[in-house]
Short mmCIF file of C-alpha atoms and ligand atoms in Angstrom, two decimals:
data_model
loop_
_atom_site.label_atom_id
_atom_site.label_comp_id
_atom_site.label_asym_id
_atom_site.label_seq_id
_atom_site.Cartn_x
_atom_site.Cartn_y
_atom_site.Cartn_z
CA MET A 1 -29.18 73.08 83.95
CA LYS A 2 -30.91 71.27 81.13
CA ILE A 3 -34.35 72.80 80.48
CA ARG A 4 -36.89 69.97 80.48
CA SER A 5 -39.66 70.57 77.96
CA GLU A 6 -41.22 67.12 77.54
CA LEU A 7 -44.08 65.65 79.57
CA PHE A 8 -43.14 63.56 82.62
CA ILE A 9 -45.26 60.41 82.71
CA GLY A 10 -44.53 57.12 84.47
CA GLY A 11 -40.96 58.17 85.15
CA GLU A 12 -40.24 58.88 81.45
CA TRP A 13 -39.79 62.12 79.54
CA VAL A 14 -42.20 61.82 76.62
CA THR A 15 -43.50 63.91 73.75
CA GLY A 16 -47.17 64.78 73.50
CA THR A 17 -49.69 65.71 70.85
CA GLY A 18 -47.94 68.91 69.87
CA THR A 19 -46.11 71.83 71.44
CA LEU A 20 -46.78 75.31 72.81
CA PRO A 21 -44.34 78.21 73.04
CA VAL A 22 -43.22 79.38 76.48
CA VAL A 23 -42.63 83.11 76.33
CA ASP A 24 -40.15 85.25 78.28
CA PRO A 25 -42.41 88.20 79.19
CA ALA A 26 -39.47 90.55 79.76
CA VAL A 27 -38.60 90.42 76.06
CA GLY A 28 -41.77 89.03 74.53
CA GLU A 29 -39.83 86.21 72.81
CA PRO A 30 -40.28 82.42 73.13
CA ILE A 31 -37.79 80.58 75.37
CA THR A 32 -38.66 77.16 74.00
CA GLU A 33 -41.55 74.94 72.96
CA VAL A 34 -43.09 72.69 75.59
CA ALA A 35 -44.81 69.37 74.87
CA VAL A 36 -48.58 69.35 75.25
CA ALA A 37 -50.62 66.48 76.65
CA GLY A 38 -53.80 65.51 74.82
CA GLU A 39 -56.47 63.11 76.05
CA ARG A 40 -54.21 60.06 75.57
CA GLU A 41 -51.25 61.46 77.52
CA CYS A 42 -53.46 62.70 80.37
CA ALA A 43 -55.03 59.22 80.62
CA GLN A 44 -51.53 57.69 80.61
CA ALA A 45 -50.53 60.00 83.47
CA VAL A 46 -53.54 58.85 85.50
CA ASP A 47 -52.72 55.20 84.60
CA ALA A 48 -49.17 55.69 85.85
CA ALA A 49 -50.30 57.36 89.08
CA ALA A 50 -52.89 54.63 89.70
CA ALA A 51 -50.34 51.86 89.11
CA ALA A 52 -47.78 53.47 91.42
CA LEU A 53 -50.25 54.13 94.24
CA GLY A 54 -50.24 50.74 95.99
CA PRO A 55 -46.46 50.31 96.23
CA TRP A 56 -45.89 53.97 97.19
CA ALA A 57 -48.56 53.93 99.90
CA ALA A 58 -46.99 50.73 101.24
CA ARG A 59 -43.48 52.20 101.51
CA ALA A 60 -42.36 52.91 105.05
CA PRO A 61 -43.08 56.53 105.99
CA ARG A 62 -39.40 56.90 106.86
CA GLU A 63 -38.41 55.94 103.30
CA ARG A 64 -40.86 58.42 101.79
CA ALA A 65 -39.50 61.04 104.18
CA GLU A 66 -35.92 60.40 103.13
CA ILE A 67 -36.75 60.78 99.45
CA LEU A 68 -38.46 64.11 100.16
CA ARG A 69 -35.48 65.19 102.22
CA ARG A 70 -33.16 64.42 99.29
CA ALA A 71 -35.44 66.48 97.03
CA TYR A 72 -35.12 69.37 99.49
CA GLU A 73 -31.33 69.09 99.41
CA LEU A 74 -31.12 68.89 95.61
CA MET A 75 -33.49 71.79 95.11
CA THR A 76 -31.59 73.92 97.60
CA ALA A 77 -28.26 73.10 95.94
CA GLU A 78 -29.71 73.99 92.52
CA ALA A 79 -31.63 77.07 93.69
CA ASP A 80 -29.80 79.54 91.45
CA ASP A 81 -30.46 77.55 88.28
CA ILE A 82 -34.13 76.98 89.07
CA ALA A 83 -34.50 80.66 90.01
CA ARG A 84 -33.10 81.74 86.65
CA LEU A 85 -35.62 79.52 84.91
CA ILE A 86 -38.46 81.08 86.95
CA VAL A 87 -37.25 84.57 85.99
CA ARG A 88 -37.27 83.62 82.34
CA GLU A 89 -40.75 82.18 82.13
CA ASN A 90 -42.48 84.29 84.81
CA GLY A 91 -40.73 87.68 84.61
CA LYS A 92 -40.17 88.26 88.33
CA VAL A 93 -36.77 89.50 89.52
CA PHE A 94 -34.02 87.03 90.46
CA ALA A 95 -34.15 87.86 94.20
CA ASP A 96 -37.90 87.04 94.27
CA ALA A 97 -37.35 83.88 92.21
CA ARG A 98 -34.55 82.68 94.47
CA ALA A 99 -36.61 83.36 97.57
CA GLU A 100 -39.39 81.35 95.97
CA VAL A 101 -37.11 78.35 95.34
CA VAL A 102 -35.90 78.38 98.95
CA TYR A 103 -39.52 78.59 100.17
CA ALA A 104 -40.55 75.87 97.70
CA ALA A 105 -37.80 73.48 98.82
CA GLU A 106 -38.83 74.02 102.45
CA PHE A 107 -42.13 72.28 101.71
CA PHE A 108 -40.16 69.12 100.88
CA ARG A 109 -38.20 69.43 104.14
CA TRP A 110 -41.28 70.20 106.26
CA PHE A 111 -43.32 67.34 104.81
CA ALA A 112 -40.35 64.96 105.03
CA GLU A 113 -40.60 65.67 108.75
CA GLU A 114 -44.40 65.31 108.79
CA ALA A 115 -44.41 61.99 106.87
CA VAL A 116 -43.37 60.11 110.02
CA ARG A 117 -45.85 61.88 112.33
CA VAL A 118 -49.26 60.84 111.03
CA SER A 119 -51.04 59.85 114.22
CA GLY A 120 -54.11 57.78 115.06
CA ASP A 121 -56.30 57.07 118.06
CA TYR A 122 -57.32 54.01 120.08
CA ARG A 123 -60.13 54.35 122.60
CA LEU A 124 -62.69 52.42 124.54
CA ALA A 125 -66.17 53.45 123.33
CA PRO A 126 -68.23 55.30 125.99
CA GLY A 127 -70.70 52.37 126.04
CA GLY A 128 -67.86 49.93 126.73
CA ASP A 129 -68.96 47.64 123.89
CA LYS A 130 -66.01 48.12 121.49
CA ARG A 131 -62.72 49.77 120.76
CA ILE A 132 -62.75 52.88 118.54
CA ILE A 133 -59.64 52.80 116.37
CA VAL A 134 -59.01 55.81 114.14
CA THR A 135 -56.33 55.75 111.49
CA HIS A 136 -55.37 57.93 108.52
CA GLN A 137 -54.73 56.48 105.08
CA PRO A 138 -53.55 58.04 101.82
CA ILE A 139 -56.58 59.27 99.89
CA GLY A 140 -55.25 58.10 96.51
CA VAL A 141 -54.52 59.55 93.09
CA SER A 142 -54.60 63.35 93.34
CA LEU A 143 -54.84 65.93 90.60
CA LEU A 144 -52.80 69.04 91.38
CA ILE A 145 -53.42 72.27 89.44
CA THR A 146 -51.15 75.27 89.96
CA PRO A 147 -50.99 78.94 88.86
CA TRP A 148 -48.18 80.86 87.17
CA ASN A 149 -47.32 83.31 89.93
CA PHE A 150 -45.30 80.90 92.14
CA PRO A 151 -44.55 78.09 89.68
CA ALA A 152 -42.21 76.22 92.06
CA ALA A 153 -43.74 76.83 95.48
CA MET A 154 -47.36 76.15 94.53
CA ALA A 155 -46.23 72.79 93.11
CA THR A 156 -44.10 71.72 96.09
CA ARG A 157 -46.76 72.89 98.57
CA LYS A 158 -48.96 70.16 97.07
CA ILE A 159 -46.43 67.49 96.03
CA GLY A 160 -44.70 67.53 99.45
CA PRO A 161 -47.76 66.61 101.54
CA ALA A 162 -49.16 64.28 98.86
CA LEU A 163 -45.99 62.19 98.76
CA ALA A 164 -45.55 62.30 102.52
CA ALA A 165 -49.10 60.96 102.92
CA GLY A 166 -48.48 58.12 100.43
CA CYS A 167 -50.48 59.54 97.51
CA THR A 168 -49.47 59.66 93.86
CA VAL A 169 -50.13 62.72 91.72
CA VAL A 170 -50.71 64.21 88.30
CA LEU A 171 -49.58 67.84 88.28
CA LYS A 172 -51.02 70.22 85.70
CA PRO A 173 -49.01 73.45 85.86
CA ALA A 174 -50.11 76.78 84.40
CA THR A 175 -49.53 76.94 80.66
CA GLU A 176 -47.57 80.20 81.09
CA THR A 177 -44.94 78.62 83.41
CA PRO A 178 -44.64 74.86 82.75
CA LEU A 179 -40.82 74.68 82.68
CA THR A 180 -40.39 75.20 86.43
CA ALA A 181 -42.84 72.37 87.19
CA LEU A 182 -40.88 70.09 84.86
CA ALA A 183 -37.65 71.12 86.61
CA VAL A 184 -39.23 70.18 89.96
CA ALA A 185 -40.21 66.78 88.50
CA ASP A 186 -36.61 66.31 87.41
CA VAL A 187 -35.39 67.06 90.95
CA LEU A 188 -37.89 64.55 92.38
CA ALA A 189 -36.85 61.84 89.93
CA ARG A 190 -33.18 62.32 90.84
CA ALA A 191 -34.11 62.26 94.55
CA GLY A 192 -35.45 58.74 94.06
CA VAL A 193 -39.21 59.20 93.64
CA PRO A 194 -40.35 55.99 91.92
CA ALA A 195 -41.80 56.07 88.40
CA GLY A 196 -45.46 57.07 88.28
CA VAL A 197 -45.60 58.66 91.73
CA VAL A 198 -45.29 62.16 90.24
CA ASN A 199 -46.47 62.91 86.70
CA VAL A 200 -46.52 66.33 85.04
CA VAL A 201 -48.74 67.15 82.07
CA VAL A 202 -49.04 70.49 80.31
CA ALA A 203 -52.60 69.85 79.22
CA ALA A 204 -54.47 71.53 76.37
CA PRO A 205 -57.16 72.53 75.87
CA THR A 206 -56.96 72.97 79.64
CA ALA A 207 -60.63 72.92 80.62
CA GLN A 208 -61.41 69.81 78.57
CA ARG A 209 -58.36 67.83 79.73
CA VAL A 210 -58.98 68.69 83.38
CA ARG A 211 -62.67 67.76 83.05
CA GLU A 212 -61.69 64.35 81.65
CA MET A 213 -59.25 63.70 84.47
CA LEU A 214 -61.80 64.77 87.09
CA HIS A 215 -64.25 62.28 85.62
CA ASP A 216 -61.77 59.38 85.72
CA PRO A 217 -62.97 57.36 88.74
CA ARG A 218 -59.37 56.73 89.80
CA VAL A 219 -58.86 60.44 90.51
CA VAL A 220 -60.29 60.96 93.99
CA ASN A 221 -58.76 64.25 95.10
CA LEU A 222 -58.23 67.68 93.56
CA SER A 223 -55.87 70.26 94.99
CA PHE A 224 -56.22 73.55 93.12
CA THR A 225 -54.48 76.91 93.46
CA GLY A 226 -55.65 79.70 91.21
CA SER A 227 -58.42 82.21 90.73
CA THR A 228 -61.77 82.00 92.48
CA GLU A 229 -63.43 82.08 89.08
CA VAL A 230 -61.72 78.88 87.89
CA GLY A 231 -61.97 77.31 91.36
CA ARG A 232 -65.75 77.70 91.22
CA VAL A 233 -65.88 75.91 87.84
CA LEU A 234 -63.74 73.07 89.20
CA LEU A 235 -65.91 72.68 92.31
CA HIS A 236 -68.84 72.06 89.96
CA GLU A 237 -66.78 69.59 87.91
CA ALA A 238 -65.56 67.78 91.02
CA ALA A 239 -69.13 67.35 92.25
CA ASP A 240 -69.98 64.79 89.56
CA GLN A 241 -67.70 62.12 91.05
CA VAL A 242 -67.71 63.67 94.55
CA VAL A 243 -63.98 64.25 94.24
CA ARG A 244 -62.50 65.69 97.42
CA THR A 245 -61.27 69.27 96.88
CA SER A 246 -58.82 71.66 98.41
CA MET A 247 -59.02 75.18 97.02
CA GLU A 248 -56.47 77.97 97.42
CA LEU A 249 -58.16 80.81 95.59
CA GLY A 250 -57.94 84.54 95.02
CA GLY A 251 -57.46 87.22 97.64
CA ASN A 252 -58.16 90.93 98.09
CA ALA A 253 -55.98 91.71 101.08
CA PRO A 254 -56.62 94.84 103.14
CA PHE A 255 -53.59 96.55 104.73
CA LEU A 256 -54.65 98.53 107.81
CA VAL A 257 -52.45 101.27 109.24
CA LEU A 258 -53.98 102.37 112.55
CA ALA A 259 -53.48 105.83 114.07
CA ASP A 260 -50.88 104.56 116.58
CA ALA A 261 -48.79 102.64 114.01
CA ASP A 262 -45.06 103.17 113.57
CA VAL A 263 -45.32 104.72 110.10
CA ARG A 264 -41.76 103.86 109.11
CA ALA A 265 -42.35 100.17 109.96
CA ALA A 266 -45.72 100.27 108.17
CA VAL A 267 -44.07 101.60 105.00
CA GLU A 268 -41.41 98.89 105.18
CA GLY A 269 -44.12 96.24 105.61
CA ALA A 270 -46.24 97.75 102.84
CA MET A 271 -43.33 97.52 100.41
CA ILE A 272 -43.01 93.78 101.05
CA ALA A 273 -46.74 93.08 101.25
CA LYS A 274 -47.36 94.93 97.99
CA LEU A 275 -44.29 94.05 95.98
CA ARG A 276 -43.35 90.45 96.74
CA ASN A 277 -43.45 88.93 93.27
CA GLY A 278 -44.04 92.39 91.75
CA GLY A 279 -47.54 92.43 93.24
CA ALA A 280 -48.56 89.17 91.55
CA ALA A 281 -49.30 87.28 94.76
CA CYS A 282 -52.58 86.08 96.23
CA THR A 283 -51.26 87.53 99.51
CA ALA A 284 -50.47 90.93 97.95
CA ALA A 285 -51.78 93.91 99.89
CA ASN A 286 -54.51 95.11 97.55
CA ARG A 287 -56.34 97.83 99.50
CA PHE A 288 -54.54 100.23 101.85
CA TYR A 289 -56.73 101.66 104.64
CA VAL A 290 -54.79 104.33 106.49
CA HIS A 291 -55.99 106.37 109.49
CA ARG A 292 -56.44 110.07 108.73
CA ALA A 293 -53.89 111.04 111.43
CA VAL A 294 -51.04 109.28 109.59
CA ALA A 295 -52.37 109.19 106.03
CA ASP A 296 -50.31 112.08 104.60
CA GLU A 297 -47.07 110.84 106.16
CA PHE A 298 -47.67 107.23 105.12
CA THR A 299 -48.64 108.18 101.55
CA ALA A 300 -45.60 110.43 101.10
CA GLU A 301 -43.10 107.93 102.53
CA PHE A 302 -44.60 104.95 100.74
CA SER A 303 -44.69 106.81 97.40
CA ARG A 304 -41.08 107.89 97.84
CA ALA A 305 -39.97 104.29 98.45
CA MET A 306 -42.05 103.00 95.52
CA ALA A 307 -40.75 105.67 93.14
CA ALA A 308 -37.13 104.77 94.00
CA LEU A 309 -37.45 101.20 92.71
CA LYS A 310 -35.73 100.19 89.52
CA VAL A 311 -37.91 98.37 87.00
CA GLY A 312 -36.48 96.09 84.31
CA PRO A 313 -35.60 92.54 83.24
CA GLY A 314 -35.44 90.18 86.22
CA LEU A 315 -32.03 88.66 85.47
CA ASP A 316 -30.29 92.03 85.94
CA PRO A 317 -29.56 92.21 89.69
CA ALA A 318 -29.91 96.01 89.63
CA ASN A 319 -33.64 95.66 88.95
CA GLN A 320 -36.07 95.37 91.86
CA ILE A 321 -39.33 95.03 89.95
CA GLY A 322 -39.53 92.68 86.99
CA SER A 323 -42.02 92.11 84.25
CA LEU A 324 -45.63 91.03 84.67
CA VAL A 325 -46.27 87.54 83.32
CA SER A 326 -47.72 88.79 80.02
CA THR A 327 -48.82 91.94 78.22
CA PHE A 328 -52.37 90.65 78.67
CA GLU A 329 -52.00 90.73 82.47
CA ARG A 330 -50.37 94.16 82.26
CA GLY A 331 -53.34 95.40 80.23
CA LYS A 332 -55.67 94.39 83.07
CA VAL A 333 -53.57 96.31 85.62
CA ALA A 334 -53.38 99.42 83.40
CA GLU A 335 -57.14 99.37 82.85
CA LEU A 336 -57.83 99.25 86.60
CA VAL A 337 -55.50 102.20 87.21
CA ASP A 338 -56.99 104.26 84.37
CA GLN A 339 -60.47 103.59 85.69
CA ALA A 340 -59.45 104.59 89.26
CA VAL A 341 -57.85 107.80 88.02
CA GLY A 342 -60.94 108.55 85.92
CA ALA A 343 -62.99 108.21 89.11
CA GLY A 344 -60.90 110.82 90.95
CA GLY A 345 -57.85 108.81 92.17
CA ARG A 346 -54.52 110.66 92.11
CA PRO A 347 -51.33 108.83 91.05
CA VAL A 348 -48.63 110.06 93.46
CA THR A 349 -46.10 107.93 91.61
CA GLY A 350 -46.38 105.69 88.53
CA GLY A 351 -49.73 105.25 86.82
CA ALA A 352 -48.79 104.69 83.17
CA ILE A 353 -47.41 101.79 81.12
CA LEU A 354 -43.65 101.96 80.53
CA ALA A 355 -42.51 102.25 76.92
CA GLY A 356 -40.45 99.56 75.22
CA PRO A 357 -40.71 95.77 74.86
CA GLY A 358 -41.67 93.56 77.79
CA ALA A 359 -44.68 93.56 80.10
CA PHE A 360 -43.45 96.17 82.58
CA TYR A 361 -45.62 98.35 84.82
CA PRO A 362 -44.16 100.87 87.28
CA PRO A 363 -44.77 100.86 91.05
CA THR A 364 -47.83 103.03 91.49
CA VAL A 365 -49.46 104.70 94.49
CA LEU A 366 -52.99 106.06 94.09
CA ALA A 367 -54.18 108.56 96.70
CA GLY A 368 -57.68 109.97 97.13
CA ILE A 369 -59.41 106.66 96.45
CA GLU A 370 -63.06 106.60 97.54
CA PRO A 371 -64.13 103.61 99.68
CA ASP A 372 -66.50 102.41 96.95
CA ALA A 373 -63.95 102.61 94.08
CA ALA A 374 -64.05 99.67 91.64
CA ILE A 375 -60.28 99.04 91.98
CA LEU A 376 -60.90 97.89 95.58
CA ASP A 377 -63.20 95.09 94.46
CA VAL A 378 -60.68 93.03 92.43
CA GLU A 379 -57.23 91.52 92.75
CA ILE A 380 -54.92 94.02 91.02
CA PHE A 381 -52.04 91.51 90.62
CA GLY A 382 -49.51 94.23 89.86
CA PRO A 383 -47.42 96.86 91.72
CA VAL A 384 -50.33 99.23 92.35
CA ALA A 385 -51.39 100.51 95.78
CA PRO A 386 -54.73 102.34 96.19
CA ILE A 387 -54.98 104.26 99.49
CA VAL A 388 -58.25 104.95 101.31
CA VAL A 389 -58.39 107.15 104.43
CA PHE A 390 -60.46 106.06 107.46
CA ASP A 391 -61.43 107.62 110.79
CA SER A 392 -62.11 104.80 113.26
CA ASP A 393 -61.06 101.20 113.91
CA ASP A 394 -64.65 100.03 113.45
CA GLU A 395 -64.78 101.70 110.05
CA ALA A 396 -61.46 100.10 109.04
CA VAL A 397 -62.61 96.61 110.06
CA ALA A 398 -65.95 97.02 108.29
CA ARG A 399 -64.27 98.15 105.08
CA ALA A 400 -61.65 95.39 105.30
CA ASN A 401 -64.39 92.77 105.64
CA ALA A 402 -66.62 94.18 102.88
CA THR A 403 -65.44 91.69 100.23
CA PRO A 404 -66.32 88.14 99.23
CA TYR A 405 -62.62 87.24 99.70
CA GLY A 406 -60.89 86.34 102.95
CA LEU A 407 -57.35 85.13 102.42
CA ILE A 408 -55.09 87.48 104.36
CA SER A 409 -55.26 90.84 106.16
CA TYR A 410 -52.40 93.05 107.35
CA VAL A 411 -52.60 95.26 110.47
CA TYR A 412 -50.08 97.82 111.73
CA THR A 413 -50.51 99.22 115.25
CA GLY A 414 -48.29 100.15 118.18
CA ASP A 415 -50.62 98.31 120.58
CA LEU A 416 -50.40 94.51 120.46
CA ARG A 417 -53.66 94.02 122.38
CA ARG A 418 -55.54 96.26 119.96
CA GLY A 419 -53.89 94.47 117.05
CA LEU A 420 -54.95 91.05 118.31
CA GLN A 421 -58.50 92.26 118.95
CA ILE A 422 -58.71 93.54 115.38
CA ALA A 423 -57.09 90.34 114.02
CA GLU A 424 -59.90 88.34 115.64
CA ARG A 425 -62.52 90.55 113.95
CA LEU A 426 -61.07 90.31 110.44
CA ASP A 427 -62.69 87.80 108.07
CA ALA A 428 -59.47 86.19 106.86
CA GLY A 429 -57.76 82.84 107.08
CA MET A 430 -54.51 84.62 107.94
CA VAL A 431 -53.56 87.91 109.59
CA ALA A 432 -50.11 89.51 109.47
CA LEU A 433 -49.68 91.72 112.54
CA ASN A 434 -46.95 94.35 112.15
CA ARG A 435 -45.41 92.19 109.40
CA GLY A 436 -45.33 92.44 105.63
CA VAL A 437 -45.05 88.71 104.95
CA LEU A 438 -46.34 85.63 106.75
CA SER A 439 -45.97 82.62 104.44
CA ASP A 440 -44.18 79.78 106.21
CA PRO A 441 -44.25 76.07 105.31
CA ALA A 442 -44.78 75.30 109.00
CA ALA A 443 -47.96 77.42 109.21
CA PRO A 444 -51.45 76.66 107.87
CA PHE A 445 -51.99 78.70 104.70
CA GLY A 446 -55.50 79.27 103.39
CA GLY A 447 -58.53 81.47 103.19
CA VAL A 448 -62.13 81.82 104.27
CA LYS A 449 -65.18 82.90 102.24
CA GLN A 450 -64.45 82.77 98.48
CA SER A 451 -60.68 82.58 99.04
CA GLY A 452 -60.78 78.85 99.49
CA LEU A 453 -61.37 75.58 101.25
CA GLY A 454 -58.76 73.72 103.28
CA ARG A 455 -55.23 74.57 104.35
CA GLU A 456 -51.78 73.93 102.91
CA GLY A 457 -48.58 73.67 104.93
CA GLY A 458 -48.36 73.39 108.71
CA PHE A 459 -49.77 70.33 110.45
CA ASP A 460 -52.98 70.65 108.43
CA GLY A 461 -51.50 70.32 104.93
CA ILE A 462 -50.93 66.57 104.99
CA HIS A 463 -54.56 65.97 105.96
CA GLU A 464 -55.69 67.24 102.55
CA PHE A 465 -54.16 63.96 101.28
CA LEU A 466 -55.34 61.61 104.02
CA GLU A 467 -58.66 59.89 104.68
CA THR A 468 -59.81 59.17 108.19
CA LYS A 469 -60.77 55.55 108.77
CA TYR A 470 -62.63 54.32 111.85
CA ILE A 471 -62.36 50.66 112.77
CA ALA A 472 -64.74 49.31 115.41
CA ALA A 473 -63.23 46.31 117.15
CA ASP A 474 -64.37 43.76 119.72
CA ILE A 475 -61.46 42.40 121.63
P1 LIG B 501 -56.11 80.71 86.98
O1 LIG B 501 -57.27 80.36 87.86
O2 LIG B 501 -56.37 81.40 85.71
O3 LIG B 501 -55.31 79.38 86.61
C1 LIG B 501 -54.88 78.48 87.60
C2 LIG B 501 -54.68 77.11 86.98
O4 LIG B 501 -55.94 76.62 86.50
C3 LIG B 501 -53.74 77.09 85.79
O5 LIG B 501 -53.00 75.90 85.81
C4 LIG B 501 -54.68 77.12 84.60
O6 LIG B 501 -54.11 76.56 83.45
C5 LIG B 501 -55.83 76.28 85.12
N1 LIG B 501 -57.12 76.56 84.49
C6 LIG B 501 -57.55 77.72 83.97
N2 LIG B 501 -58.80 77.58 83.50
C7 LIG B 501 -59.18 76.31 83.76
C8 LIG B 501 -60.38 75.56 83.54
N3 LIG B 501 -61.43 76.11 82.97
N4 LIG B 501 -60.41 74.29 83.94
C9 LIG B 501 -59.35 73.74 84.54
N5 LIG B 501 -58.19 74.38 84.77
C10 LIG B 501 -58.11 75.66 84.40
O7 LIG B 501 -55.10 81.50 87.93
P2 LIG B 501 -53.72 82.18 87.51
O8 LIG B 501 -54.02 83.39 86.69
O9 LIG B 501 -52.76 81.16 86.99
O10 LIG B 501 -53.17 82.61 88.96
C11 LIG B 501 -53.57 83.75 89.60
C12 LIG B 501 -54.67 83.46 90.62
O11 LIG B 501 -54.23 82.46 91.53
C13 LIG B 501 -55.00 84.65 91.47
O12 LIG B 501 -56.38 84.74 91.63
C14 LIG B 501 -54.32 84.34 92.79
O13 LIG B 501 -54.88 84.99 93.91
C15 LIG B 501 -54.49 82.87 92.86
N6 LIG B 501 -53.52 82.29 93.78
C16 LIG B 501 -53.97 81.85 95.00
C17 LIG B 501 -53.07 81.33 95.91
C18 LIG B 501 -53.53 80.84 97.24
O14 LIG B 501 -52.76 80.14 97.88
N7 LIG B 501 -54.73 81.16 97.70
C19 LIG B 501 -51.71 81.25 95.58
C20 LIG B 501 -51.28 81.72 94.33
C21 LIG B 501 -52.21 82.23 93.44
#
């Protein structure tokens, strides 16, 4: 597969105002230089999206659906190549990268199916004086901003519904992982997406370029996935032009193991919930609350499974945990662990940076964590599991909810009724009950509190790109 490293604007691959290196974090060496968009290129991308909007919105939904379906097929056929590219710029292991590409492609398939199912409403008003006609129209040019941790899936989770709805987009991928976004643009172009409908700009300096685009009156919608910190800044920026926003932000997921849980199943689930993407997932289990009755058994079994994992470069199929995205990110993880250990936490396995080149950190289990430990307040974003012991369900729920975040919670119990009752009490947009993973393109993904606004995927996702219009008619 040819690695695309130019900007994609108006259906053309173009150079920008300079270049930036894209680094392979497993070796600490550049893979290539990627073109950077300055003010002019970002404005050209918005021009192209604005010019393409009318014709694209006017295309028959079935035609838009068929183009998305072709993109799904191409991406699935090329999954191995795209996965290798993800490994190289992100550091995750090949199995995780391949699973991401399959998941990412599914958003094209799901939204190909949704494109032809946008419904409306036709009613007689209660007063009998008019007809109430409700229809949904594409909102318009949308700015999409994505993080580095799922460089393919976070892009397709936005592009799929946007194109299905009839919108055109400018995608600004994370500077750490731009090559995957450009590969997705290449797939879309070959699938038949018309020029200007999808544009990709690696913008720098990021904050300034994004601010300019959010102040262009043609940009009416912002779909952002990233940290709560940056999301908050963008909500302020978007307010100036009252740009509609959809925000998929940070998480701080609690993982509850109740006294009646099947400990073996809970350990299996914990491994997935903690280690998908090497722990660099907004859905990653971040705080383990385990009932005292099963705490020793869970900690021992979980630590044994974590210690057995092989850490190393993601392209080697023997490795199960790859590199973090950068040594900077690894430094943040190491600092959190050191601080937790300084405060009395006990590393049962892992707990120290691995020697050698590359941004590797070993799977780590920390026992004896106090409920008020600082490590429980932030997203760790690495393969580190702090365990806190609790004594009652009420205590577990209170601790789980004691955070400004509310993306996802995990619960393990042998009693479905009890599990559902607890699921209803958890402040989270999503709850995984006796499961270590829940992401599914057919389900609404999103958080409450400071984890976000809006939902992606499912039946809801397309509505982030549609406006509701009411027509009052006398007949
Ligand atoms: P980040 O917030 O640092 O960056 C996200 C994107 O915003 C990148 O494209 C980045 O270049 C851009 N950006 C950064 N500063 C900006 C600014 N001032 N103005 C405009 N754009 C700016 O996040 P990250 O480190 O790339 O990703 C990790 C975060 O993303 C975690 O907090 C994780 O939980 C979150 N995340 C959330 C979801 C979700 O669905 N809720 C999914 C994946 C990741």
